[in-house]
C-alpha positions as a Python dict, from the first residue, in 0.01 Angstrom:
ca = {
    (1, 'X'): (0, 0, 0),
    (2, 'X'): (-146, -296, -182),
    (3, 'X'): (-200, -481, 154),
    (4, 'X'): (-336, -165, 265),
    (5, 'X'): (-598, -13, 98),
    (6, 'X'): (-886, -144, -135),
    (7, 'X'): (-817, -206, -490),
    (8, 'X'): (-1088, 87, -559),
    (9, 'X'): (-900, 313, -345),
    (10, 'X'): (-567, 267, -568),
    (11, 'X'): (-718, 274, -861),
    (12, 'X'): (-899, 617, -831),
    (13, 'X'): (-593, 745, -761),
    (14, 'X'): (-422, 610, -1016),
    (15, 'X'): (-678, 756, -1277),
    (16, 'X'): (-636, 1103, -1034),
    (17, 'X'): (-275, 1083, -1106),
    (18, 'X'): (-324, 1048, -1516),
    (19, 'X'): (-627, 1295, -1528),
    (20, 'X'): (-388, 1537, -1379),
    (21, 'X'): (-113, 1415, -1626),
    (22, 'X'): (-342, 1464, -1908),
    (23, 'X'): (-438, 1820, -1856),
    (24, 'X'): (-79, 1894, -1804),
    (25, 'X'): (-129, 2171, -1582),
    (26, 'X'): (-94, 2094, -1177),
    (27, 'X'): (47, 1734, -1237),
    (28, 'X'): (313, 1654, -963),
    (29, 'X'): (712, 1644, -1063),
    (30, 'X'): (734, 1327, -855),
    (31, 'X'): (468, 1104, -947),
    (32, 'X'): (536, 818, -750),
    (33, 'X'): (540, 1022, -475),
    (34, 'X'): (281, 1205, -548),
    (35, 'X'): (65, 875, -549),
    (36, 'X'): (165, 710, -257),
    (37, 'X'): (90, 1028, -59),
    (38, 'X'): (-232, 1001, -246),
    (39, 'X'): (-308, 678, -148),
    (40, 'X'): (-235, 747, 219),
    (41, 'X'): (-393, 1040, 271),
    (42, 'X'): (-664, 981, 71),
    (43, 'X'): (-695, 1269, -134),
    (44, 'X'): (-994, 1422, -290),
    (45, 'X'): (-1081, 1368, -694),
    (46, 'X'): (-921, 1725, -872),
    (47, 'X'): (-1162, 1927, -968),
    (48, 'X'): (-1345, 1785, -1312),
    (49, 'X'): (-1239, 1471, -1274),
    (50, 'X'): (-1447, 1163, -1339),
    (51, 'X'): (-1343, 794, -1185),
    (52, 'X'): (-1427, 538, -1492),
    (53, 'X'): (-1702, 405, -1283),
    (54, 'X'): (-1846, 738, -1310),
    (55, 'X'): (-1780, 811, -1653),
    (56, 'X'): (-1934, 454, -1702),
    (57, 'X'): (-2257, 498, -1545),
    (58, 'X'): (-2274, 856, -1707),
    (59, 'X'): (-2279, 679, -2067),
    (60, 'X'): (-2519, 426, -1904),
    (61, 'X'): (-2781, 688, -1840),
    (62, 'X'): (-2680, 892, -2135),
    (63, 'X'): (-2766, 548, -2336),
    (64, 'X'): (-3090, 485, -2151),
    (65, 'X'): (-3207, 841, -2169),
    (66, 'X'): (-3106, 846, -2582),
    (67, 'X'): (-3350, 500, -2598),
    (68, 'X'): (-3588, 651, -2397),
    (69, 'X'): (-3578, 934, -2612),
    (70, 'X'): (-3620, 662, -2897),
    (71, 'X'): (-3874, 475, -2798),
    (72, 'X'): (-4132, 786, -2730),
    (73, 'X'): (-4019, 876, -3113),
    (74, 'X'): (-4118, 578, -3261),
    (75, 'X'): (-4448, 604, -3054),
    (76, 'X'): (-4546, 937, -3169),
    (77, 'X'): (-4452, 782, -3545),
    (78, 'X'): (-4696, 507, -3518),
    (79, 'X'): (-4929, 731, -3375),
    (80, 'X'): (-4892, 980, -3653),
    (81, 'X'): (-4906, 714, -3910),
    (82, 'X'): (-5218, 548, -3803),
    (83, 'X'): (-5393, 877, -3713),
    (84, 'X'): (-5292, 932, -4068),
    (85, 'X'): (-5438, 630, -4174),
    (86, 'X'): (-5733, 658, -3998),
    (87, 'X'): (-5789, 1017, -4176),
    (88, 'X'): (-5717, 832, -4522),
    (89, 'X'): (-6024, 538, -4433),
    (90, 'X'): (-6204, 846, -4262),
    (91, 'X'): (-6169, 1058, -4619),
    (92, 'X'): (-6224, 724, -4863),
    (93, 'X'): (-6530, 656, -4703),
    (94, 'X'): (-6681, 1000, -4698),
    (95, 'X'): (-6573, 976, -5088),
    (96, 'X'): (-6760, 707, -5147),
    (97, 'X'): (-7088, 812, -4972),
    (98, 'X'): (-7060, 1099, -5203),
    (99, 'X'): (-7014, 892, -5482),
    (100, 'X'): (-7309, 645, -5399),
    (101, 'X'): (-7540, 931, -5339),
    (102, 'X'): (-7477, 1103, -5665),
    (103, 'X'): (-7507, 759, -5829),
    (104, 'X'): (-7828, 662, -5693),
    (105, 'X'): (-7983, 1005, -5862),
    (106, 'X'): (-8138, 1041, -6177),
    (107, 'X'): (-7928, 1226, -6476),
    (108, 'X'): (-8122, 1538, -6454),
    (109, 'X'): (-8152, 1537, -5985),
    (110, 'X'): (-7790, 1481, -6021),
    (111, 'X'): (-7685, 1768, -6240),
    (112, 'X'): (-7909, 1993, -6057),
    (113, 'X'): (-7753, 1944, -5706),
    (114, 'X'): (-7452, 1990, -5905),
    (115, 'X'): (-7546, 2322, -6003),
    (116, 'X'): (-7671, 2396, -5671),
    (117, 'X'): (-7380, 2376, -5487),
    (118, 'X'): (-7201, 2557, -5751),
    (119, 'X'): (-7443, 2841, -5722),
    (120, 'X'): (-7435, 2866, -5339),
    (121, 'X'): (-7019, 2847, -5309),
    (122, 'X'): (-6889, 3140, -5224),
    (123, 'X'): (-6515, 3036, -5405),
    (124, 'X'): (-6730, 3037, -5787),
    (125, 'X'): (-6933, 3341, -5645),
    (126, 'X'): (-7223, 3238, -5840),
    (127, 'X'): (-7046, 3148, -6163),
    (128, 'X'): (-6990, 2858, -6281),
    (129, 'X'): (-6612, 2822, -6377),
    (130, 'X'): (-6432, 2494, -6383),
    (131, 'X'): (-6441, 2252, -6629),
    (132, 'X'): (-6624, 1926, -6577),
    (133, 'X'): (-6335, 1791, -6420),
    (134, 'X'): (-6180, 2048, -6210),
    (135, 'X'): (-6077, 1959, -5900),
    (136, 'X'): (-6208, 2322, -5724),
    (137, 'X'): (-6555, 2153, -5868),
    (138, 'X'): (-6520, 1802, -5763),
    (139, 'X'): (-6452, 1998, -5404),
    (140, 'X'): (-6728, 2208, -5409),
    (141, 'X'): (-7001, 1952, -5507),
    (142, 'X'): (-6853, 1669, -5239),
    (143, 'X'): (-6898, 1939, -4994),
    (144, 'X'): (-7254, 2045, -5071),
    (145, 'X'): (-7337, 1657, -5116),
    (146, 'X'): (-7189, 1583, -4728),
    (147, 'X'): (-7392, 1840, -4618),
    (148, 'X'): (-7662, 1720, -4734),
    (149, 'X'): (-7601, 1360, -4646),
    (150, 'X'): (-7568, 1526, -4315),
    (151, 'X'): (-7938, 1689, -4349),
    (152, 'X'): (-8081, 1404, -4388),
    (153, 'X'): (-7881, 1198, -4139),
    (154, 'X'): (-8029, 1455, -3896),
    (155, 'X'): (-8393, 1383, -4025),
    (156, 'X'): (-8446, 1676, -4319),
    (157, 'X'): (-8586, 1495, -4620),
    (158, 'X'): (-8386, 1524, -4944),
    (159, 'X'): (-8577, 1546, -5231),
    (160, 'X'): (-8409, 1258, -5479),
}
């Protein structure tokens, strides 16, 4: 048989022969005649069965799919992380053209646009709750400020 037939050839049956073994049920009483009739006649694979070159280059794609899967992770992390980042910067620097506005007023400009944009927010409704140092008041004034930054970016006049 060796003479034969390919080395391939064999060797799928062989691996025929212990699939069949291995799931116990349809395995042949002779098994050494089983595979030389095998071998001759060139049967077909039983169902479900894999050859190791198949099983092989299943794990092959598996593995390339699973790094392919991977690498479009990590690139939707570094996107997230710098579209993150670039909100941060975005944020910062909005902060501190509300900060330089406010500090380029006088005492008594600054505390009135202050009170303005408590007045006009609809989350105080009018009143003027919050402490100095709320947070809901920081809010509320850096909004009023950007929009007014933003009236006068688009050519209203601020009165300073």
């Amino acid at each position: 048989l060796v003479s034969e037939f390919e080395d391939a050839e064999i060797n799928d049956q062989i691996d025929a022969l212990e699939y069949l073994l291995s799931k116990g049920q349809g395995a042949p009483e002779n098994r050494g005649g089983w595979l030389v009739k095998a071998i001759n006649d060139c049967y077909s694979s039983p169902r479900g069965f894999k050859s190791r070159k198949q099983v092989e280059e299943e794990a092959r794609a598996k593995d390339a799919k699973a790094k392919v899967r991977e690498q479009a992770q990590q690139i939707r992390d570094a996107r997230a992380i710098a579209k993150e980042a670039s909100s941060k910067a975005a944020h910062e620097a909005e902060a501190q053209q509300v900060a330089d506005f406010l500090g380029s007023l006088s005492d008594p400009r600054r505390r009135e646009i202050e009170m303005e944009a408590l007045k006009s927010s609809p989350l105080t409704r009018g009143r003027l709750g919050g402490g100095e140092g709320s947070m809901l008041r920081k809010s509320i004034i850096h909004q009023h400020v950007l929009k007014l930054l933003k009236q006068k970016n688009n050519g209203m006049e601020i009165l300073v």
